[in-house]
């Protein structure tokens, strides 16, 4: 900080920015796979209009339950999974809004945070 006329002024050339934390697909754990499976199940009725999409998501879920590695999925499958997780967030928001006064929503919020975490990892890759 420098002093100019009695006021302290910060020298902007010394401001350092911290790069965003890089997340990897290898950080997806077995617990995350359970959350993904639940998200696929929750969003399945939303895709009634597209049986092919439902089958693809079901196959992705089965493959992940058999082998927990996200690296087995193609980039197109990861995109479909991101779409599913994003739709799941909207569904959870609607449910939480509808149930706000009736029940304790801690579990819903925890589940939503887990879905957001997985989605952020997938979107960075």
XYZ file of N, CA and C in Angstrom:
375
model
N 0.836 -1.176 0.000
C 0.000 0.000 0.000
C 0.882 1.240 0.000
N 0.528 2.162 -0.840
C 1.238 3.430 -0.919
C 0.360 4.509 -0.317
N 0.992 5.594 0.101
C 0.245 6.712 0.649
C 0.269 7.860 -0.344
N -0.913 8.357 -0.689
C -1.027 9.501 -1.592
C -1.981 10.505 -0.967
N -1.455 11.595 -0.534
C -2.299 12.641 0.036
C -3.079 12.180 1.248
N -2.493 11.336 2.068
C -3.154 10.875 3.278
C -4.012 9.636 3.090
N -4.173 9.176 1.861
C -4.964 7.974 1.596
C -4.045 6.844 1.159
N -4.341 5.657 1.640
C -3.553 4.504 1.217
C -4.138 3.952 -0.081
N -3.277 3.740 -1.047
C -3.703 3.242 -2.348
C -2.989 1.927 -2.612
N -3.751 0.928 -3.031
C -3.154 -0.372 -3.295
C -2.548 -0.383 -4.692
N -1.337 -0.887 -4.786
C -0.654 -0.998 -6.071
C -1.212 -2.228 -6.789
N -1.958 -1.995 -7.876
C -2.650 -3.096 -8.555
C -1.705 -4.056 -9.264
N -0.467 -3.668 -9.462
C 0.464 -4.566 -10.140
C 0.895 -5.719 -9.239
N 0.553 -5.656 -7.963
C 0.950 -6.706 -7.022
C -0.207 -7.631 -6.649
N -1.314 -7.527 -7.357
C -2.455 -8.402 -7.089
C -2.248 -9.700 -7.855
N -2.295 -10.795 -7.138
C -2.095 -12.107 -7.750
C -3.408 -12.864 -7.738
N -3.676 -13.528 -8.786
C -4.898 -14.324 -8.884
C -4.540 -15.806 -8.721
N -5.370 -16.485 -7.985
C -5.179 -17.918 -7.774
C -5.898 -18.643 -8.905
N -5.194 -19.504 -9.627
C -5.863 -20.227 -10.718
C -6.932 -21.155 -10.157
N -7.991 -21.397 -10.925
C -9.034 -22.302 -10.441
C -8.471 -23.706 -10.236
N -9.023 -24.388 -9.251
C -8.555 -25.734 -8.948
C -8.984 -26.689 -10.062
N -8.050 -27.438 -10.558
C -8.348 -28.397 -11.618
C -8.839 -29.689 -10.974
N -9.936 -30.200 -11.486
C -10.502 -31.442 -10.980
C -10.406 -32.488 -12.083
N -10.233 -33.728 -11.696
C -10.037 -34.808 -12.657
C -11.140 -35.851 -12.529
N -11.391 -36.546 -13.633
C -12.386 -37.617 -13.622
C -12.035 -38.704 -12.616
N -10.756 -38.859 -12.333
C -10.331 -39.887 -11.377
C -10.798 -39.574 -9.955
N -11.268 -38.354 -9.714
C -11.774 -37.982 -8.393
C -13.183 -38.514 -8.143
N -13.830 -39.013 -9.183
C -15.174 -39.576 -9.030
C -15.048 -40.902 -8.278
N -15.712 -40.974 -7.133
C -15.623 -42.149 -6.266
C -16.859 -43.045 -6.432
N -16.828 -44.149 -5.725
C -17.961 -45.072 -5.734
C -19.222 -44.380 -5.208
N -19.058 -43.527 -4.214
C -20.190 -42.765 -3.668
C -20.770 -41.837 -4.738
N -19.893 -41.211 -5.532
C -20.360 -40.357 -6.626
C -21.156 -41.175 -7.647
N -20.702 -42.395 -7.901
C -21.401 -43.261 -8.861
C -22.814 -43.561 -8.359
N -22.968 -43.739 -7.044
C -24.301 -43.951 -6.470
C -25.186 -42.730 -6.698
N -24.607 -41.537 -6.537
C -25.352 -40.295 -6.771
C -25.738 -40.190 -8.245
N -24.813 -40.538 -9.133
C -25.095 -40.510 -10.570
C -26.226 -41.489 -10.904
N -26.177 -42.686 -10.340
C -27.232 -43.681 -10.586
C -28.587 -43.162 -10.114
N -28.596 -42.514 -8.960
C -29.844 -41.941 -8.443
C -30.344 -40.823 -9.356
N -29.424 -40.001 -9.857
C -29.806 -38.906 -10.766
C -30.395 -39.458 -12.061
N -29.793 -40.523 -12.582
C -30.323 -41.150 -13.800
C -31.736 -41.669 -13.537
N -31.925 -42.295 -12.391
C -33.249 -42.811 -12.024
C -34.257 -41.665 -11.881
N -33.852 -40.579 -11.226
C -34.756 -39.453 -10.981
C -35.164 -38.733 -12.263
N -34.266 -38.682 -13.232
C -34.561 -37.939 -14.461
C -35.203 -38.799 -15.544
N -35.228 -40.090 -15.362
C -35.772 -40.987 -16.387
C -37.178 -40.588 -16.857
N -38.112 -40.253 -15.964
C -39.445 -39.843 -16.440
C -39.424 -38.564 -17.292
N -38.416 -37.743 -17.111
C -38.312 -36.511 -17.896
C -38.020 -36.803 -19.365
N -37.486 -37.981 -19.629
C -37.094 -38.336 -20.992
C -38.040 -39.357 -21.611
N -39.297 -39.376 -21.161
C -40.288 -40.305 -21.722
C -40.459 -40.121 -23.222
N -40.238 -38.917 -23.696
C -40.407 -38.620 -25.117
C -39.299 -39.232 -25.975
N -38.189 -39.651 -25.349
C -37.030 -40.140 -26.101
C -36.537 -41.456 -25.498
N -37.070 -42.554 -26.016
C -36.716 -43.875 -25.491
C -35.234 -44.188 -25.702
N -34.682 -43.713 -26.810
C -33.259 -43.936 -27.098
C -32.384 -43.288 -26.019
N -32.720 -42.072 -25.631
C -31.970 -41.371 -24.586
C -32.092 -42.098 -23.250
N -33.275 -42.576 -22.933
C -33.469 -43.341 -21.701
C -32.584 -44.586 -21.686
N -32.541 -45.296 -22.821
C -31.701 -46.498 -22.901
C -30.229 -46.153 -22.752
N -29.807 -45.063 -23.391
C -28.397 -44.646 -23.296
C -28.021 -44.344 -21.849
N -28.873 -43.592 -21.164
C -28.586 -43.262 -19.768
C -28.588 -44.516 -18.898
N -29.511 -45.409 -19.165
C -29.558 -46.666 -18.422
C -28.275 -47.468 -18.641
N -27.811 -47.537 -19.885
C -26.563 -48.253 -20.188
C -25.364 -47.593 -19.515
N -25.327 -46.268 -19.520
C -24.232 -45.549 -18.852
C -24.235 -45.884 -17.368
N -25.421 -45.862 -16.754
C -25.532 -46.187 -15.331
C -25.072 -47.602 -15.021
N -25.468 -48.554 -15.857
C -25.062 -49.950 -15.649
C -23.553 -50.112 -15.784
N -22.983 -49.482 -16.797
C -21.532 -49.580 -16.992
C -20.780 -48.980 -15.813
N -21.276 -47.868 -15.279
C -20.600 -47.240 -14.138
C -20.738 -48.079 -12.873
N -21.868 -48.759 -12.715
C -22.020 -49.629 -11.542
C -21.085 -50.835 -11.630
N -20.837 -51.320 -12.847
C -19.933 -52.459 -13.035
C -18.473 -52.059 -12.896
N -18.138 -50.876 -13.389
C -16.760 -50.380 -13.363
C -16.829 -48.894 -13.033
N -16.268 -48.483 -11.897
C -16.441 -47.125 -11.389
C -15.621 -46.066 -12.116
N -14.903 -46.435 -13.144
C -14.048 -45.480 -13.851
C -14.850 -44.649 -14.848
N -14.719 -43.334 -14.747
C -15.381 -42.430 -15.691
C -14.661 -42.414 -17.034
N -13.426 -42.883 -17.044
C -12.631 -42.861 -18.273
C -13.145 -43.837 -19.329
N -14.022 -44.749 -18.940
C -14.589 -45.689 -19.908
C -15.650 -45.034 -20.792
N -16.114 -43.844 -20.406
C -17.172 -43.169 -21.151
C -16.592 -42.274 -22.237
N -17.272 -42.230 -23.369
C -16.856 -41.334 -24.454
C -17.247 -39.901 -24.093
N -16.717 -38.948 -24.825
C -17.053 -37.548 -24.544
C -18.540 -37.296 -24.785
N -19.111 -37.978 -25.757
C -20.550 -37.834 -26.009
C -21.365 -38.375 -24.833
N -20.937 -39.510 -24.283
C -21.628 -40.078 -23.123
C -21.478 -39.171 -21.907
N -20.320 -38.554 -21.750
C -20.128 -37.607 -20.649
C -21.043 -36.395 -20.817
N -21.229 -35.947 -22.054
C -22.143 -34.829 -22.320
C -23.579 -35.198 -21.961
N -23.989 -36.401 -22.332
C -25.338 -36.874 -22.006
C -25.496 -36.959 -20.491
N -24.471 -37.430 -19.813
C -24.505 -37.530 -18.359
C -24.590 -36.143 -17.722
N -23.858 -35.178 -18.260
C -23.933 -33.793 -17.759
C -25.346 -33.241 -17.933
N -25.960 -33.521 -19.071
C -27.329 -33.077 -19.311
C -28.267 -33.670 -18.259
N -28.083 -34.946 -17.986
C -28.901 -35.638 -16.998
C -28.715 -35.022 -15.605
N -27.471 -34.774 -15.219
C -27.198 -34.196 -13.899
C -27.757 -32.785 -13.795
N -27.657 -32.020 -14.867
C -28.209 -30.667 -14.873
C -29.732 -30.709 -14.726
N -30.380 -31.619 -15.440
C -31.830 -31.779 -15.304
C -32.198 -32.227 -13.895
N -31.368 -33.065 -13.310
C -31.597 -33.524 -11.938
C -31.589 -32.339 -10.967
N -30.692 -31.383 -11.188
C -30.647 -30.192 -10.332
C -31.964 -29.423 -10.407
N -32.519 -29.281 -11.607
C -33.800 -28.588 -11.757
C -34.922 -29.351 -11.058
N -34.907 -30.666 -11.176
C -35.926 -31.485 -10.517
C -35.816 -31.344 -9.003
N -34.592 -31.402 -8.486
C -34.392 -31.248 -7.042
C -34.851 -29.873 -6.567
N -34.548 -28.838 -7.338
C -34.990 -27.487 -6.971
C -36.513 -27.415 -6.896
N -37.190 -28.007 -7.881
C -38.654 -28.012 -7.879
C -39.198 -28.763 -6.672
N -38.627 -29.912 -6.379
C -39.074 -30.709 -5.229
C -38.847 -29.961 -3.920
N -37.691 -29.342 -3.792
C -37.382 -28.616 -2.557
C -38.312 -27.412 -2.400
N -38.640 -26.756 -3.488
C -39.557 -25.617 -3.433
C -40.950 -26.093 -3.002
N -41.393 -27.235 -3.533
C -42.718 -27.762 -3.201
C -42.799 -28.271 -1.763
N -41.703 -28.825 -1.253
C -41.707 -29.442 0.079
C -41.130 -28.544 1.171
N -40.810 -27.325 0.831
C -40.054 -26.443 1.718
C -40.604 -26.378 3.141
N -41.909 -26.280 3.280
C -42.489 -26.099 4.611
C -42.879 -27.415 5.270
N -42.901 -28.495 4.525
C -43.431 -29.748 5.046
C -42.392 -30.658 5.695
N -41.173 -30.666 5.181
C -40.173 -31.616 5.677
C -38.813 -30.942 5.832
N -37.933 -31.621 6.551
C -36.554 -31.170 6.688
C -35.817 -31.496 5.388
N -35.206 -30.499 4.791
C -34.612 -30.664 3.464
C -33.096 -30.850 3.487
N -32.531 -31.154 4.640
C -31.068 -31.303 4.701
C -30.550 -32.380 3.760
N -31.231 -33.521 3.726
C -30.792 -34.604 2.836
C -30.892 -34.191 1.369
N -31.962 -33.473 1.033
C -32.110 -32.984 -0.353
C -30.977 -32.026 -0.703
N -30.662 -31.131 0.218
C -29.584 -30.169 -0.044
C -28.238 -30.877 -0.177
N -28.007 -31.880 0.673
C -26.755 -32.643 0.579
C -26.663 -33.365 -0.764
N -27.766 -33.961 -1.179
C -27.792 -34.671 -2.466
C -27.564 -33.685 -3.610
N -28.193 -32.517 -3.518
C -28.027 -31.499 -4.562
C -26.570 -31.043 -4.638
N -25.937 -30.850 -3.493
C -24.526 -30.442 -3.480
C -23.647 -31.518 -4.097
N -23.962 -32.785 -3.840
C -23.191 -33.884 -4.427
C -23.344 -33.894 -5.949
N -24.561 -33.667 -6.431
C -24.792 -33.615 -7.883
C -24.032 -32.441 -8.489
N -24.064 -31.285 -7.819
C -23.326 -30.112 -8.308
C -21.829 -30.380 -8.375
N -21.307 -31.056 -7.351
C -19.873 -31.361 -7.324
C -19.488 -32.255 -8.506
N -20.268 -33.295 -8.738
C -19.991 -34.207 -9.853
C -20.083 -33.454 -11.178
N -21.108 -32.637 -11.314
C -21.294 -31.872 -12.549
C -20.122 -30.927 -12.793
N -19.621 -30.305 -11.737
C -18.479 -29.390 -11.917
C -17.228 -30.150 -12.353
N -17.033 -31.351 -11.827
C -15.881 -32.164 -12.243
C -16.019 -32.550 -13.714
N -17.208 -32.990 -14.100
C -17.422 -33.415 -15.488
C -17.294 -32.250 -16.463
N -17.748 -31.080 -16.067
C -17.696 -29.929 -16.966
C -16.278 -29.400 -17.154
N -15.391 -29.696 -16.236
C -14.005 -29.239 -16.372
C -13.185 -30.161 -17.259
N -13.726 -31.295 -17.605
C -12.981 -32.267 -18.416
C -13.511 -32.362 -19.817
